[in-house]
PDB file of C-alpha atoms in Angstrom:
ATOM      1  CA  MET Q  23       0.000   0.000   0.000  1.00  0.00           C
ATOM      2  CA  THR Q  24       1.225   3.457  -0.851  1.00  0.00           C
ATOM      3  CA  SER Q  25       1.235   6.459   1.457  1.00  0.00           C
ATOM      4  CA  GLU Q  26       0.615   8.869  -1.417  1.00  0.00           C
ATOM      5  CA  ILE Q  27      -2.651  10.747  -1.408  1.00  0.00           C
ATOM      6  CA  LEU Q  28      -4.586  11.261  -4.617  1.00  0.00           C
ATOM      7  CA  THR Q  29      -4.179  14.864  -5.819  1.00  0.00           C
ATOM      8  CA  ASP Q  30      -5.424  16.822  -8.795  1.00  0.00           C
ATOM      9  CA  ARG Q  31      -3.444  19.149 -11.055  1.00  0.00           C
ATOM     10  CA  PHE Q  32      -4.151  22.073  -8.693  1.00  0.00           C
ATOM     11  CA  GLY Q  33      -2.518  20.274  -5.765  1.00  0.00           C
ATOM     12  CA  ARG Q  34      -5.765  19.540  -3.947  1.00  0.00           C
ATOM     13  CA  SER Q  35      -5.709  16.232  -2.069  1.00  0.00           C
ATOM     14  CA  PHE Q  36      -8.570  13.768  -1.882  1.00  0.00           C
ATOM     15  CA  PRO Q  37      -8.316  11.553   1.194  1.00  0.00           C
ATOM     16  CA  TYR Q  38     -11.965  10.499   0.922  1.00  0.00           C
ATOM     17  CA  LEU Q  39     -14.367   9.174  -1.690  1.00  0.00           C
ATOM     18  CA  ARG Q  40     -18.125   9.636  -2.043  1.00  0.00           C
ATOM     19  CA  LEU Q  41     -19.212   6.329  -3.553  1.00  0.00           C
ATOM     20  CA  SER Q  42     -22.739   6.196  -4.933  1.00  0.00           C
ATOM     21  CA  ILE Q  43     -23.936   2.615  -4.588  1.00  0.00           C
ATOM     22  CA  THR Q  44     -27.252   3.292  -6.294  1.00  0.00           C
ATOM     23  CA  ASP Q  45     -27.828   5.136  -9.520  1.00  0.00           C
ATOM     24  CA  VAL Q  46     -31.381   6.081  -8.613  1.00  0.00           C
ATOM     25  CA  CYS Q  47     -31.866   9.149  -6.487  1.00  0.00           C
ATOM     26  CA  ASN Q  48     -35.084  10.906  -5.626  1.00  0.00           C
ATOM     27  CA  PHE Q  49     -33.272  14.086  -4.613  1.00  0.00           C
ATOM     28  CA  LYS Q  50     -32.229  16.964  -6.887  1.00  0.00           C
ATOM     29  CA  CYS Q  51     -29.093  18.026  -5.044  1.00  0.00           C
ATOM     30  CA  SER Q  52     -27.010  20.600  -6.862  1.00  0.00           C
ATOM     31  CA  TYR Q  53     -23.980  18.556  -5.776  1.00  0.00           C
ATOM     32  CA  CYS Q  54     -24.572  15.577  -8.058  1.00  0.00           C
ATOM     33  CA  LEU Q  55     -27.990  15.620  -9.803  1.00  0.00           C
ATOM     34  CA  PRO Q  56     -29.252  19.181 -10.180  1.00  0.00           C
ATOM     35  CA  GLY Q  57     -31.783  18.088 -12.814  1.00  0.00           C
ATOM     36  CA  GLY Q  58     -32.870  14.988 -10.927  1.00  0.00           C
ATOM     37  CA  TYR Q  59     -32.352  11.403 -12.015  1.00  0.00           C
ATOM     38  CA  GLN Q  60     -32.689  10.890 -15.789  1.00  0.00           C
ATOM     39  CA  GLY Q  61     -31.729   7.248 -16.443  1.00  0.00           C
ATOM     40  CA  ASP Q  62     -32.949   3.685 -16.027  1.00  0.00           C
ATOM     41  CA  PRO Q  63     -32.518   2.179 -12.547  1.00  0.00           C
ATOM     42  CA  ASP Q  64     -30.558  -0.893 -13.624  1.00  0.00           C
ATOM     43  CA  GLY Q  65     -26.922   0.175 -13.511  1.00  0.00           C
ATOM     44  CA  PHE Q  66     -25.965  -0.536  -9.911  1.00  0.00           C
ATOM     45  CA  LEU Q  67     -22.340  -1.420  -9.266  1.00  0.00           C
ATOM     46  CA  GLY Q  68     -21.932  -5.034  -8.201  1.00  0.00           C
ATOM     47  CA  VAL Q  69     -20.348  -6.026  -4.908  1.00  0.00           C
ATOM     48  CA  ASP Q  70     -17.145  -7.176  -6.636  1.00  0.00           C
ATOM     49  CA  GLU Q  71     -16.933  -3.897  -8.578  1.00  0.00           C
ATOM     50  CA  ILE Q  72     -17.324  -1.959  -5.326  1.00  0.00           C
ATOM     51  CA  ARG Q  73     -14.633  -4.112  -3.688  1.00  0.00           C
ATOM     52  CA  ARG Q  74     -12.183  -3.366  -6.529  1.00  0.00           C
ATOM     53  CA  LEU Q  75     -12.969   0.369  -6.584  1.00  0.00           C
ATOM     54  CA  VAL Q  76     -12.548   0.776  -2.836  1.00  0.00           C
ATOM     55  CA  ALA Q  77      -9.294  -1.218  -2.834  1.00  0.00           C
ATOM     56  CA  GLY Q  78      -7.955   0.908  -5.693  1.00  0.00           C
ATOM     57  CA  PHE Q  79      -8.831   4.190  -4.026  1.00  0.00           C
ATOM     58  CA  ALA Q  80      -7.374   2.951  -0.728  1.00  0.00           C
ATOM     59  CA  GLU Q  81      -4.117   2.235  -2.567  1.00  0.00           C
ATOM     60  CA  LEU Q  82      -4.224   5.817  -3.866  1.00  0.00           C
ATOM     61  CA  GLY Q  83      -4.532   7.152  -0.313  1.00  0.00           C
ATOM     62  CA  ALA Q  84      -8.280   7.373   0.307  1.00  0.00           C
ATOM     63  CA  ARG Q  85      -8.908   6.822   4.019  1.00  0.00           C
ATOM     64  CA  LYS Q  86     -12.614   7.653   4.233  1.00  0.00           C
ATOM     65  CA  ILE Q  87     -15.462   6.305   2.110  1.00  0.00           C
ATOM     66  CA  ARG Q  88     -18.918   7.861   2.216  1.00  0.00           C
ATOM     67  CA  LEU Q  89     -21.625   5.553   0.845  1.00  0.00           C
ATOM     68  CA  THR Q  90     -24.208   7.666  -0.953  1.00  0.00           C
ATOM     69  CA  GLY Q  91     -26.799   7.492  -3.698  1.00  0.00           C
ATOM     70  CA  GLY Q  92     -30.271   8.656  -2.736  1.00  0.00           C
ATOM     71  CA  GLU Q  93     -31.231   6.013  -0.201  1.00  0.00           C
ATOM     72  CA  PRO Q  94     -28.250   3.619  -0.286  1.00  0.00           C
ATOM     73  CA  THR Q  95     -29.653   1.522   2.555  1.00  0.00           C
ATOM     74  CA  LEU Q  96     -32.434   0.361   0.225  1.00  0.00           C
ATOM     75  CA  ARG Q  97     -29.954  -1.986  -1.422  1.00  0.00           C
ATOM     76  CA  LYS Q  98     -30.512  -5.487  -0.099  1.00  0.00           C
ATOM     77  CA  ASP Q  99     -26.744  -6.022   0.000  1.00  0.00           C
ATOM     78  CA  PHE Q 100     -25.996  -2.771   1.850  1.00  0.00           C
ATOM     79  CA  LEU Q 101     -24.652  -4.488   4.980  1.00  0.00           C
ATOM     80  CA  GLU Q 102     -22.357  -6.665   2.856  1.00  0.00           C
ATOM     81  CA  ILE Q 103     -21.096  -3.564   1.049  1.00  0.00           C
ATOM     82  CA  ALA Q 104     -20.522  -1.712   4.331  1.00  0.00           C
ATOM     83  CA  GLU Q 105     -18.585  -4.709   5.681  1.00  0.00           C
ATOM     84  CA  ILE Q 106     -16.438  -4.926   2.551  1.00  0.00           C
ATOM     85  CA  VAL Q 107     -15.653  -1.214   2.622  1.00  0.00           C
ATOM     86  CA  SER Q 108     -14.914  -1.109   6.349  1.00  0.00           C
ATOM     87  CA  SER Q 109     -12.615  -4.150   6.181  1.00  0.00           C
ATOM     88  CA  THR Q 110     -10.558  -2.843   3.248  1.00  0.00           C
ATOM     89  CA  PRO Q 111      -6.948  -2.229   4.341  1.00  0.00           C
ATOM     90  CA  GLY Q 112      -6.291   1.513   4.539  1.00  0.00           C
ATOM     91  CA  ILE Q 113      -9.916   2.583   4.977  1.00  0.00           C
ATOM     92  CA  GLU Q 114     -10.330   4.158   8.399  1.00  0.00           C
ATOM     93  CA  THR Q 115     -13.803   5.726   8.254  1.00  0.00           C
ATOM     94  CA  VAL Q 116     -17.040   4.675   6.561  1.00  0.00           C
TER      95      VAL Q 116
END
């Protein structure tokens, strides 16, 4: 595991990741969906995809993962996802 923290070209560091585990959101937050949800609700990331993403971001220095996406707890596998994320080496806060 690396101790480097993900940075952008302006030198800003990103020690945390907001990971949307649903692609359906009933909110119209200006942060991510100012026009509301426009797609079909069938593109959820799978558990293995989430595991790989979180591991990759942890290797890039992410230490905190925020699980988001409308009502993420509506996913039947939410507890499994939370366990996977919280047990990933390098992740300190979920």
